[in-house]
Every structure is written in structure tokens, then in C-alpha cells.
């Protein structure tokens, strides 16, 4: 394992990684990805792919699609980012993480090549995933974009289906400062010969960008949010599931219980329906496979931290919402939760729209402001200062687990509610510490 950790250290230290460094680690463009792809024999061309982009929900949507395909009997590759605890979470086949030995061997192969222009961390890892899926003989791979779409490292693939969940303002310094400019970047994954599914209605101008791209490449758009295209007709909360009444698949219990998952579930179901109609390379999707995949998506794919209950004394919920659009939905659901005192363990990346985000957070909560151990994180002290100016009250804690421990110490086990979130990296630190305690 020491050798494996050294391999990871090399990957992060020798090649820029946006997730750790911010914009300086973002390297748009496909030239290096194409060169790497050629060096390794165009591995992505050996299996059909489904490409998923979007500001929010692309991870959940990708996992839902992958789980149903697994339940249908396919051998499924799944590439997502970032990871929460273990780097290997990014690359899975039938829910199982890539082996540490494969990571080490692939990096050694990569080191044997001389690159005129240094590939980025994400370019290398994307190529690693494509190679792994080929070597594991997958029937299909579900590929999530990293940032944007048009210039994202994954956009060398020629998918059988392109899915864009939604568009909202995020990463504006890299993708553009308007919804239309961001939509234009995400629309880059729409390709000729592949049906395109748009999950949510983000306005006339955004839709026009998607339609323009689809027309340019000679394909059509399916707007999953339209009444005549929708799959989810009604949604309600069961005891431990989201109950969905659907147009084609009957009543489904979904293991993901966040309110926002209704939209992701609808997008995934429409995508699966279109896949069955238009892709002869894959089996037709049955209601039984949908029910199994949705009902066990976390178990089957390893998906974590989507409105997940991690303790009941006190009730503790962790959630991955980390931008304005995602947090607005999560806070709306949180407001309905019964509690005496709401205790919020929160940390954010410094590049987020904190001025707007802080207006979304509940005023009646007590906060434990913290920070993840990454250069992109806003310091707990600075976050506390900004939050207090916005009318929020709490304490600054040096690290995530100190914040969580303080929240637990202050809580009434029967009556209080703890919410942990604000950043995927806060959740990663939390889950890593919890796993070590088991």
C-alpha cells in the first residue's frame, strides 16, 4: 500500500489537479487527451459509452443509469469525480473499485512515455479509466465529465447517448459568466449519431444553445422535463426511500431520498428509455432492472453522501450539495425536518459564491464552521466572519472532525439534528474519519 500511496503522490505532485489547486490545475483542451488515447490504442472505442454532464446531479444520474444497466445484466464501467475517500472510487466496474495494482501498473506504463506537453492529472486519470474498462471487457461505460464538456478531457469519446442534467452558474472563471456560455460548454458533449437528453428546463436561451448544437451535429434533443417526455409522474417520500410513479416502469422505490433526486431520477429514466429505443448494442431495459437498480443504487455502485443518514442519535445527515442551485434545494428539504436545534457543520471552497450561499442557510441554526485540508478551501475563521456578517452564528473549528465532535457534544440525542455539508471535500474528510473509527 505504501507503493500505491507513492503512486498517488506522484500523480498529484507531478501533474496539476484542479481539485487540489483550483484554476491553476484546470487544463482545458483535448490535444493531450487525444495523444494519450493514441498511445494506449484508443481504448474507449472498444465499448459503447454514455456521456453525462451538468452543473448538478450528474453524479447521481450517472450512478442511477449504471445501476440499472448492471441490473439488466451488463458489465458496466463507471467513471466519476471527485472521489470522497479513496482515489479508486473514480473508476469502477459493476460497483467494484479499480485495483491498486492496476493503478500502479498503469502509471508505470505511462512513465515510460515522454510527453512534449505535460498531461494534467485529470487527462491521465481519464485515460486510465478508458484503459481499465477495455481491459475489464465492459459492455458499456458511463462517463461523467469533470468540468464543462466541450473541452473536458472525457470529450474524446463518441457516445451512444449524451445526457445533460441542468445548467446553473458555477466555475464561471473557467466556463463563462452567463448561463448561455456555460450551456455552450456543456453542449459540446452532444455528438452526431447519439440521442441527447436534457434533464431540466433552464430557460429559453440555454435550450437554444442545446438545440443549436444538436442541429449542427445532426441529432435531436429529448427534453426530459416536458410533459409528453417525462417518466416521473408523481413522487413521495417513503420511510427509507423516494417513491416514484413512472410512465413506463410502474412504481419504483429509489434508494436516493433527497428532494432533488426526483429530477435526477426523471433524467436517468428518460435516458434509459431512449437508450432502449435507439441503441441496439445494449439490451432493452426492463421494469424489473429499473426497480432493482433504483432500489439499490448506492449498494450496487458505491454512491455515497447524497442526503444520507449516518446516525440517528442524534439524527445526522450528510449531503453533497455545494453550490447555489444545489444548496437551495437541500435547505428547502432541511427546513421540513423536525428538530429542536439544527446544528450545521459547514465548510466551503473559496471559489464558491459565498455571498449568495450564505443567504440560503437557515438563520435558526447553530454553525460549526470548518475547512477541508485542501488549498482551495476557505478558512474556517474567514467563513465564520463572512457568516456572522450575514446573520449566522456559530464557532470556527480547526478541522472537520473537531467541528462534528463539537456538534455531537452540544446535541440532545433525541431532539437535535446535525447536517454536515457545503463541500465534497468536507464530506470526504468526514467519511474517511468515520471509516477509520470502524
Tab-separated table of C-alpha atoms in Angstrom:
chain	number	residue	atom	x	y	z
A	1	UNK	CA	0.000	0.000	0.000
A	2	UNK	CA	2.960	2.306	0.558
A	3	UNK	CA	3.898	1.815	-3.077
A	4	UNK	CA	0.311	2.584	-4.091
A	5	UNK	CA	0.319	5.760	-2.000
A	6	UNK	CA	3.599	6.781	-3.614
A	7	UNK	CA	1.943	6.308	-6.999
A	8	UNK	CA	-0.918	8.588	-5.992
A	9	UNK	CA	1.510	11.140	-4.613
A	10	UNK	CA	3.301	11.147	-7.956
A	11	UNK	CA	0.053	11.589	-9.859
A	12	UNK	CA	-0.932	14.589	-7.759
A	13	UNK	CA	2.526	16.130	-7.401
A	14	UNK	CA	3.776	15.773	-10.964
A	15	UNK	CA	0.609	16.680	-12.789
A	16	UNK	CA	-1.683	19.600	-11.956
A	17	UNK	CA	-5.029	18.679	-10.369
A	18	UNK	CA	-7.846	21.240	-10.392
A	19	UNK	CA	-9.462	19.641	-7.358
A	20	UNK	CA	-6.446	20.449	-5.205
A	21	UNK	CA	-5.096	23.604	-6.819
A	22	UNK	CA	-8.125	25.375	-8.260
A	23	UNK	CA	-7.945	27.184	-11.574
A	24	UNK	CA	-4.181	26.701	-11.919
A	25	UNK	CA	-4.881	22.980	-12.147
A	26	UNK	CA	-7.584	23.321	-14.807
A	27	UNK	CA	-6.255	22.456	-18.234
A	28	UNK	CA	-8.926	22.747	-20.950
A	29	UNK	CA	-8.480	21.265	-24.395
A	30	UNK	CA	-8.386	17.819	-25.964
A	31	UNK	CA	-4.915	17.700	-27.545
A	32	UNK	CA	-3.229	15.852	-24.677
A	33	UNK	CA	-6.217	13.540	-24.169
A	34	UNK	CA	-6.085	12.581	-27.840
A	35	UNK	CA	-2.332	11.934	-27.648
A	36	UNK	CA	-2.741	9.761	-24.560
A	37	UNK	CA	-5.629	7.959	-26.207
A	38	UNK	CA	-3.474	7.205	-29.232
A	39	UNK	CA	-0.568	5.999	-27.094
A	40	UNK	CA	-2.815	3.469	-25.392
A	41	UNK	CA	-4.583	2.250	-28.528
A	42	UNK	CA	-7.855	4.233	-28.371
A	43	UNK	CA	-9.307	2.137	-25.534
A	44	UNK	CA	-12.652	3.980	-25.358
A	45	UNK	CA	-13.515	2.781	-28.880
A	46	UNK	CA	-13.871	-0.821	-27.662
A	47	UNK	CA	-17.223	-0.370	-25.901
A	48	UNK	CA	-20.280	1.901	-26.104
A	49	UNK	CA	-20.295	4.920	-23.811
A	50	UNK	CA	-22.895	7.164	-22.214
A	51	UNK	CA	-21.692	10.701	-21.529
A	52	UNK	CA	-23.180	12.703	-18.625
A	53	UNK	CA	-22.627	16.427	-17.986
A	54	UNK	CA	-24.375	19.105	-15.944
A	55	UNK	CA	-23.871	21.570	-13.114
A	56	UNK	CA	-25.737	19.485	-10.524
A	57	UNK	CA	-26.925	15.898	-10.392
A	58	UNK	CA	-24.614	14.407	-12.996
A	59	UNK	CA	-23.048	12.053	-10.442
A	60	UNK	CA	-26.376	10.759	-9.137
A	61	UNK	CA	-27.746	10.446	-12.675
A	62	UNK	CA	-24.666	8.554	-13.860
A	63	UNK	CA	-24.870	6.155	-10.914
A	64	UNK	CA	-28.591	5.532	-11.463
A	65	UNK	CA	-28.014	4.711	-15.138
A	66	UNK	CA	-25.082	2.442	-14.266
A	67	UNK	CA	-27.044	0.586	-11.566
A	68	UNK	CA	-29.942	-0.165	-13.920
A	69	UNK	CA	-27.589	-1.385	-16.655
A	70	UNK	CA	-25.913	-3.646	-14.089
A	71	UNK	CA	-29.299	-4.983	-13.042
A	72	UNK	CA	-30.056	-5.646	-16.709
A	73	UNK	CA	-27.028	-7.937	-16.828
A	74	UNK	CA	-24.458	-5.651	-18.421
A	75	UNK	CA	-20.861	-5.398	-17.269
A	76	UNK	CA	-20.702	-1.659	-16.564
A	77	UNK	CA	-17.786	0.737	-16.240
A	78	UNK	CA	-18.421	3.939	-14.292
A	79	UNK	CA	-16.087	6.945	-14.267
A	80	UNK	CA	-16.892	9.832	-11.915
A	81	UNK	CA	-15.145	12.564	-9.939
A	82	UNK	CA	-14.090	13.663	-7.445
A	83	UNK	CA	-13.567	10.821	-5.002
A	84	UNK	CA	-14.557	11.193	-1.365
A	85	UNK	CA	-12.162	8.881	0.490
A	86	UNK	CA	-10.259	6.639	-1.909
A	87	UNK	CA	-8.939	7.669	-5.337
A	88	UNK	CA	-10.142	4.322	-6.684
A	89	UNK	CA	-13.784	5.378	-6.231
A	90	UNK	CA	-13.449	7.284	-9.510
A	91	UNK	CA	-13.127	4.153	-11.635
A	92	UNK	CA	-15.466	1.201	-11.039
A	93	UNK	CA	-16.698	-1.877	-12.844
A	94	UNK	CA	-20.007	-3.265	-11.593
A	95	UNK	CA	-19.570	-1.141	-8.480
A	96	UNK	CA	-16.127	-2.512	-7.615
A	97	UNK	CA	-13.266	-0.031	-7.441
A	98	UNK	CA	-10.252	-0.307	-9.719
A	99	UNK	CA	-7.479	-2.341	-8.097
A	100	UNK	CA	-4.495	-0.597	-6.551
A	101	UNK	CA	-2.201	-2.918	-8.525
A	102	UNK	CA	-3.755	-1.785	-11.806
A	103	UNK	CA	-3.294	1.877	-10.856
A	104	UNK	CA	0.386	1.295	-10.080
A	105	UNK	CA	0.997	-0.729	-13.254
A	106	UNK	CA	-0.771	1.797	-15.472
A	107	UNK	CA	1.218	4.708	-14.040
A	108	UNK	CA	4.442	2.792	-14.634
A	109	UNK	CA	3.405	2.286	-18.254
A	110	UNK	CA	2.623	5.982	-18.500
A	111	UNK	CA	6.011	6.967	-17.096
A	112	UNK	CA	7.722	5.145	-19.952
A	113	UNK	CA	6.403	7.729	-22.414
A	114	UNK	CA	7.872	11.158	-22.936
A	115	UNK	CA	5.320	13.922	-23.302
A	116	UNK	CA	6.076	17.124	-25.134
A	117	UNK	CA	3.327	18.849	-23.148
A	118	UNK	CA	2.767	17.620	-19.605
A	119	UNK	CA	-0.674	15.984	-19.254
A	120	UNK	CA	-2.887	17.068	-16.396
A	121	UNK	CA	-3.963	14.800	-13.561
A	122	UNK	CA	-7.471	14.531	-14.989
A	123	UNK	CA	-6.229	13.775	-18.507
A	124	UNK	CA	-4.166	10.913	-17.172
A	125	UNK	CA	-6.876	9.503	-14.925
A	126	UNK	CA	-9.479	9.665	-17.703
A	127	UNK	CA	-7.174	7.655	-19.975
A	128	UNK	CA	-6.533	5.222	-17.121
A	129	UNK	CA	-10.278	4.693	-16.778
A	130	UNK	CA	-10.749	4.083	-20.501
A	131	UNK	CA	-7.902	1.549	-20.464
A	132	UNK	CA	-9.285	-0.217	-17.400
A	133	UNK	CA	-12.734	-0.562	-18.905
A	134	UNK	CA	-11.230	-2.075	-22.065
A	135	UNK	CA	-9.083	-4.494	-20.071
A	136	UNK	CA	-12.100	-5.491	-17.949
A	137	UNK	CA	-14.195	-6.164	-21.068
A	138	UNK	CA	-17.108	-3.942	-20.080
A	139	UNK	CA	-20.285	-3.998	-22.141
A	140	UNK	CA	-20.842	-0.264	-21.625
A	141	UNK	CA	-19.241	2.623	-19.734
A	142	UNK	CA	-20.983	5.582	-18.114
A	143	UNK	CA	-18.649	8.579	-18.238
A	144	UNK	CA	-19.176	11.725	-16.157
A	145	UNK	CA	-17.487	14.917	-17.302
A	146	UNK	CA	-15.130	16.703	-14.942
A	147	UNK	CA	-15.655	20.391	-15.788
A	148	UNK	CA	-17.882	21.705	-18.556
A	149	UNK	CA	-17.986	19.389	-21.533
A	150	UNK	CA	-16.649	20.765	-24.808
A	151	UNK	CA	-13.019	20.922	-23.628
A	152	UNK	CA	-13.280	18.331	-20.878
A	153	UNK	CA	-10.743	15.503	-21.034
A	154	UNK	CA	-13.506	12.924	-21.405
A	155	UNK	CA	-14.891	14.531	-24.553
A	156	UNK	CA	-12.818	12.408	-26.921
A	157	UNK	CA	-15.466	9.680	-26.674
A	158	UNK	CA	-18.202	9.133	-29.267
A	159	UNK	CA	-21.141	8.187	-27.030
A	160	UNK	CA	-24.317	6.328	-27.914
A	161	UNK	CA	-26.183	8.740	-25.619
A	162	UNK	CA	-25.409	12.223	-24.286
A	163	UNK	CA	-27.107	13.449	-21.100
A	164	UNK	CA	-27.030	16.997	-19.700
A	165	UNK	CA	-28.769	17.244	-16.343
A	166	UNK	CA	-29.002	21.030	-15.952
A	167	UNK	CA	-27.097	24.307	-16.104
A	168	UNK	CA	-26.524	26.887	-13.377
A	169	UNK	CA	-23.758	29.360	-12.591
A	170	UNK	CA	-20.610	27.657	-11.341
A	171	UNK	CA	-16.893	27.759	-12.255
A	172	UNK	CA	-17.630	30.993	-14.088
A	173	UNK	CA	-13.936	31.919	-14.274
A	174	UNK	CA	-13.383	28.863	-16.454
A	175	UNK	CA	-16.705	28.192	-18.191
A	176	UNK	CA	-18.065	31.710	-18.646
A	177	UNK	CA	-20.086	34.210	-16.657
A	178	UNK	CA	-23.516	33.572	-18.155
A	179	UNK	CA	-25.838	30.572	-18.330
A	180	UNK	CA	-25.604	30.601	-22.126
A	181	UNK	CA	-21.799	30.441	-22.135
A	182	UNK	CA	-21.829	27.578	-19.626
A	183	UNK	CA	-24.548	25.814	-21.648
A	184	UNK	CA	-22.413	26.171	-24.762
A	185	UNK	CA	-19.553	24.378	-22.998
A	186	UNK	CA	-21.771	21.564	-21.743
A	187	UNK	CA	-23.464	21.225	-25.131
A	188	UNK	CA	-20.083	20.134	-26.501
A	189	UNK	CA	-20.794	16.551	-25.428
A	190	UNK	CA	-23.736	16.363	-27.865
A	191	UNK	CA	-22.487	14.333	-30.831
A	192	UNK	CA	-23.851	13.175	-34.152
A	193	UNK	CA	-25.335	9.703	-34.113
A	194	UNK	CA	-26.153	9.900	-30.392
A	195	UNK	CA	-29.501	10.865	-28.919
A	196	UNK	CA	-29.225	13.817	-26.496
A	197	UNK	CA	-31.300	14.055	-23.313
A	198	UNK	CA	-31.702	17.358	-21.444
A	199	UNK	CA	-32.834	16.882	-17.842
A	200	UNK	CA	-34.201	20.231	-16.674
A	201	UNK	CA	-35.660	23.382	-18.174
A	202	UNK	CA	-33.035	26.071	-17.616
A	203	UNK	CA	-34.617	28.738	-19.745
A	204	UNK	CA	-35.091	29.668	-23.386
A	205	UNK	CA	-31.515	30.823	-24.035
A	206	UNK	CA	-29.971	27.687	-22.562
A	207	UNK	CA	-32.334	25.470	-24.542
A	208	UNK	CA	-31.404	27.402	-27.690
A	209	UNK	CA	-27.721	26.577	-27.121
A	210	UNK	CA	-28.506	22.872	-26.830
A	211	UNK	CA	-30.778	22.962	-29.880
A	212	UNK	CA	-28.137	24.800	-31.911
A	213	UNK	CA	-25.511	22.205	-31.093
A	214	UNK	CA	-27.873	19.309	-31.815
A	215	UNK	CA	-28.772	20.828	-35.191
A	216	UNK	CA	-25.104	21.391	-36.036
A	217	UNK	CA	-24.192	17.731	-35.457
A	218	UNK	CA	-27.403	16.311	-36.910
A	219	UNK	CA	-29.078	14.811	-33.854
A	220	UNK	CA	-32.240	15.515	-31.878
A	221	UNK	CA	-32.956	16.627	-28.318
A	222	UNK	CA	-35.232	14.880	-25.866
A	223	UNK	CA	-36.358	17.311	-23.176
A	224	UNK	CA	-36.972	15.097	-20.169
A	225	UNK	CA	-38.857	17.851	-18.346
A	226	UNK	CA	-41.591	18.147	-20.986
A	227	UNK	CA	-44.992	16.705	-20.070
A	228	UNK	CA	-45.040	14.325	-23.020
A	229	UNK	CA	-41.483	13.091	-22.325
A	230	UNK	CA	-41.434	12.849	-18.510
A	231	UNK	CA	-41.095	9.488	-16.802
A	232	UNK	CA	-41.665	10.527	-13.168
A	233	UNK	CA	-45.342	11.404	-12.833
A	234	UNK	CA	-45.538	11.662	-9.025
A	235	UNK	CA	-43.038	11.430	-6.185
A	236	UNK	CA	-43.405	10.993	-2.428
A	237	UNK	CA	-41.202	10.036	0.489
A	238	UNK	CA	-41.422	6.520	1.903
A	239	UNK	CA	-39.870	5.531	5.211
A	240	UNK	CA	-36.423	4.927	3.720
A	241	UNK	CA	-36.884	5.672	0.025
A	242	UNK	CA	-38.182	8.035	-2.590
A	243	UNK	CA	-41.337	6.535	-4.113
A	244	UNK	CA	-41.724	7.275	-7.816
A	245	UNK	CA	-44.739	6.633	-10.009
A	246	UNK	CA	-43.430	6.411	-13.560
A	247	UNK	CA	-44.896	6.343	-17.052
A	248	UNK	CA	-43.026	3.286	-18.356
A	249	UNK	CA	-41.728	1.379	-15.339
A	250	UNK	CA	-44.538	1.423	-12.764
A	251	UNK	CA	-43.931	2.333	-9.129
A	252	UNK	CA	-40.280	2.432	-8.075
A	253	UNK	CA	-38.608	2.769	-4.686
A	254	UNK	CA	-35.413	4.802	-5.086
A	255	UNK	CA	-32.607	4.464	-2.530
A	256	UNK	CA	-31.739	8.164	-3.000
A	257	UNK	CA	-34.050	10.224	-0.784
A	258	UNK	CA	-33.140	13.870	-1.409
A	259	UNK	CA	-35.894	16.024	-2.896
A	260	UNK	CA	-33.552	16.976	-5.722
A	261	UNK	CA	-33.258	13.306	-6.713
A	262	UNK	CA	-36.726	13.455	-8.274
A	263	UNK	CA	-35.258	15.460	-11.157
A	264	UNK	CA	-32.188	13.227	-11.421
A	265	UNK	CA	-34.370	10.118	-11.375
A	266	UNK	CA	-36.540	11.501	-14.158
A	267	UNK	CA	-33.471	12.373	-16.246
A	268	UNK	CA	-31.992	8.903	-15.734
A	269	UNK	CA	-35.266	7.157	-16.597
A	270	UNK	CA	-35.741	9.149	-19.788
A	271	UNK	CA	-32.118	8.441	-20.723
A	272	UNK	CA	-32.608	4.714	-20.138
A	273	UNK	CA	-35.815	4.736	-22.175
A	274	UNK	CA	-34.061	6.461	-25.065
A	275	UNK	CA	-31.139	4.056	-24.769
A	276	UNK	CA	-33.528	1.132	-25.145
A	277	UNK	CA	-35.126	2.653	-28.233
A	278	UNK	CA	-32.007	3.796	-30.033
A	279	UNK	CA	-29.040	1.614	-29.015
A	280	UNK	CA	-29.104	-1.914	-30.415
A	281	UNK	CA	-25.714	-2.646	-28.857
A	282	UNK	CA	-27.318	-2.873	-25.397
A	283	UNK	CA	-30.268	-4.907	-24.101
A	284	UNK	CA	-33.688	-3.303	-23.789
A	285	UNK	CA	-34.260	-2.007	-20.267
A	286	UNK	CA	-36.963	-3.862	-18.315
A	287	UNK	CA	-39.077	-2.556	-15.425
A	288	UNK	CA	-37.510	-5.218	-13.211
A	289	UNK	CA	-33.997	-3.902	-13.907
A	290	UNK	CA	-35.122	-0.336	-13.230
A	291	UNK	CA	-36.689	-1.334	-9.913
A	292	UNK	CA	-33.575	-3.233	-8.821
A	293	UNK	CA	-31.135	-0.531	-9.954
A	294	UNK	CA	-33.027	2.360	-8.394
A	295	UNK	CA	-33.795	0.440	-5.223
A	296	UNK	CA	-30.156	-0.499	-4.633
A	297	UNK	CA	-28.191	2.200	-6.451
A	298	UNK	CA	-25.883	3.021	-3.533
A	299	UNK	CA	-25.243	-0.645	-2.754
A	300	UNK	CA	-24.629	-1.563	-6.393
A	301	UNK	CA	-22.438	1.383	-7.414
A	302	UNK	CA	-20.841	2.678	-4.205
A	303	UNK	CA	-22.549	6.082	-4.392
A	304	UNK	CA	-22.195	7.994	-1.104
A	305	UNK	CA	-23.142	11.254	0.601
A	306	UNK	CA	-26.360	12.088	-1.237
A	307	UNK	CA	-28.763	13.119	1.539
A	308	UNK	CA	-27.548	10.151	3.583
A	309	UNK	CA	-28.410	9.420	7.208
A	310	UNK	CA	-25.217	8.391	9.007
A	311	UNK	CA	-26.518	8.384	12.591
A	312	UNK	CA	-29.830	8.532	14.414
A	313	UNK	CA	-28.705	9.635	17.907
A	314	UNK	CA	-28.723	12.480	17.111
A	315	UNK	CA	-30.131	12.329	13.590
A	316	UNK	CA	-27.171	13.195	11.325
A	317	UNK	CA	-27.494	13.862	7.604
A	318	UNK	CA	-24.641	14.384	5.178
A	319	UNK	CA	-25.213	15.812	1.706
A	320	UNK	CA	-23.119	16.758	-1.297
A	321	UNK	CA	-24.924	19.988	-2.289
A	322	UNK	CA	-22.158	22.548	-2.706
A	323	UNK	CA	-23.346	25.380	-4.940
A	324	UNK	CA	-26.220	27.856	-5.030
A	325	UNK	CA	-28.640	25.715	-7.031
A	326	UNK	CA	-27.939	22.518	-5.093
A	327	UNK	CA	-27.986	24.106	-1.651
A	328	UNK	CA	-31.249	25.938	-2.356
A	329	UNK	CA	-32.975	22.585	-2.840
A	330	UNK	CA	-31.223	20.896	0.075
A	331	UNK	CA	-32.035	23.711	2.502
A	332	UNK	CA	-35.684	23.583	1.469
A	333	UNK	CA	-35.828	19.902	2.419
A	334	UNK	CA	-33.869	20.525	5.621
A	335	UNK	CA	-36.420	23.160	6.687
A	336	UNK	CA	-39.099	20.445	6.809
A	337	UNK	CA	-37.112	18.180	9.122
A	338	UNK	CA	-38.357	18.107	12.746
A	339	UNK	CA	-35.727	19.135	15.338
A	340	UNK	CA	-35.230	21.202	18.463
A	341	UNK	CA	-31.881	22.677	17.457
A	342	UNK	CA	-30.379	22.430	13.992
A	343	UNK	CA	-26.586	22.145	14.106
A	344	UNK	CA	-24.735	22.764	10.847
A	345	UNK	CA	-21.183	21.525	10.234
A	346	UNK	CA	-20.214	23.526	7.150
A	347	UNK	CA	-17.122	24.231	5.070
A	348	UNK	CA	-16.762	25.643	1.557
A	349	UNK	CA	-14.260	26.092	-1.228
A	350	UNK	CA	-13.065	29.680	-1.547
A	351	UNK	CA	-14.172	29.918	-5.200
A	352	UNK	CA	-17.872	29.427	-4.416
A	353	UNK	CA	-20.460	32.206	-4.485
A	354	UNK	CA	-20.481	32.564	-0.694
A	355	UNK	CA	-22.347	35.866	-0.739
A	356	UNK	CA	-25.376	34.115	-2.227
A	357	UNK	CA	-24.904	30.767	-0.479
A	358	UNK	CA	-24.932	32.360	2.980
A	359	UNK	CA	-28.347	33.868	2.273
A	360	UNK	CA	-29.711	30.360	1.685
A	361	UNK	CA	-28.580	28.886	5.014
A	362	UNK	CA	-31.073	28.720	7.910
A	363	UNK	CA	-30.920	31.584	10.403
A	364	UNK	CA	-32.218	29.457	13.294
A	365	UNK	CA	-29.284	27.009	13.182
A	366	UNK	CA	-26.060	26.979	15.175
A	367	UNK	CA	-22.973	26.619	12.982
A	368	UNK	CA	-19.674	24.798	13.348
A	369	UNK	CA	-17.595	26.406	10.604
A	370	UNK	CA	-14.717	24.287	9.349
A	371	UNK	CA	-12.409	23.636	6.409
A	372	UNK	CA	-11.205	20.667	4.394
A	373	UNK	CA	-7.433	20.097	4.058
A	374	UNK	CA	-7.086	21.455	0.523
A	375	UNK	CA	-5.576	24.669	-0.812
A	376	UNK	CA	-8.938	25.591	-2.360
A	377	UNK	CA	-10.752	25.647	0.993
A	378	UNK	CA	-11.919	28.866	2.614
A	379	UNK	CA	-10.509	29.043	6.143
A	380	UNK	CA	-12.912	28.362	8.992
A	381	UNK	CA	-12.068	31.720	10.542
A	382	UNK	CA	-12.814	33.630	7.336
A	383	UNK	CA	-16.012	31.643	6.828
A	384	UNK	CA	-17.156	32.486	10.348
A	385	UNK	CA	-16.513	36.185	9.730
A	386	UNK	CA	-18.480	36.173	6.490
A	387	UNK	CA	-21.300	34.149	8.032
A	388	UNK	CA	-21.624	36.424	11.050
A	389	UNK	CA	-21.882	39.422	8.720
A	390	UNK	CA	-24.746	37.569	7.011
A	391	UNK	CA	-26.554	36.957	10.299
A	392	UNK	CA	-25.415	33.377	11.006
A	393	UNK	CA	-23.962	32.410	14.368
A	394	UNK	CA	-21.516	29.738	15.426
A	395	UNK	CA	-17.921	28.807	16.141
A	396	UNK	CA	-14.871	28.152	13.985
A	397	UNK	CA	-13.300	24.683	14.242
A	398	UNK	CA	-9.846	23.750	13.002
A	399	UNK	CA	-10.906	20.635	11.117
A	400	UNK	CA	-13.992	18.716	10.072
A	401	UNK	CA	-13.972	16.114	12.822
A	402	UNK	CA	-13.399	18.705	15.538
A	403	UNK	CA	-16.467	20.504	14.210
A	404	UNK	CA	-18.529	17.322	14.129
A	405	UNK	CA	-17.374	16.303	17.616
A	406	UNK	CA	-18.385	19.712	18.950
A	407	UNK	CA	-21.792	19.430	17.294
A	408	UNK	CA	-22.351	15.993	18.816
A	409	UNK	CA	-21.214	17.173	22.244
A	410	UNK	CA	-23.692	20.060	22.154
A	411	UNK	CA	-26.603	17.984	20.842
A	412	UNK	CA	-29.609	16.476	22.516
A	413	UNK	CA	-29.564	12.929	21.081
A	414	UNK	CA	-33.340	12.723	20.924
A	415	UNK	CA	-34.279	16.175	19.663
A	416	UNK	CA	-31.452	17.798	17.676
A	417	UNK	CA	-30.438	17.429	14.038
A	418	UNK	CA	-26.886	17.649	12.655
A	419	UNK	CA	-26.276	18.467	8.993
A	420	UNK	CA	-22.768	18.050	7.511
A	421	UNK	CA	-22.008	19.567	4.113
A	422	UNK	CA	-21.043	22.541	1.990
A	423	UNK	CA	-18.270	20.769	0.107
A	424	UNK	CA	-17.481	17.315	-1.253
A	425	UNK	CA	-14.094	17.650	0.444
A	426	UNK	CA	-15.695	18.245	3.849
A	427	UNK	CA	-17.697	15.062	3.297
A	428	UNK	CA	-14.585	13.207	2.195
A	429	UNK	CA	-12.794	14.127	5.421
A	430	UNK	CA	-15.859	13.160	7.437
A	431	UNK	CA	-16.302	9.775	5.771
A	432	UNK	CA	-12.588	8.992	5.922
A	433	UNK	CA	-12.530	9.621	9.678
A	434	UNK	CA	-15.727	7.612	10.242
A	435	UNK	CA	-14.307	4.647	8.314
A	436	UNK	CA	-11.115	4.690	10.377
A	437	UNK	CA	-13.172	4.551	13.571
A	438	UNK	CA	-14.990	1.384	12.493
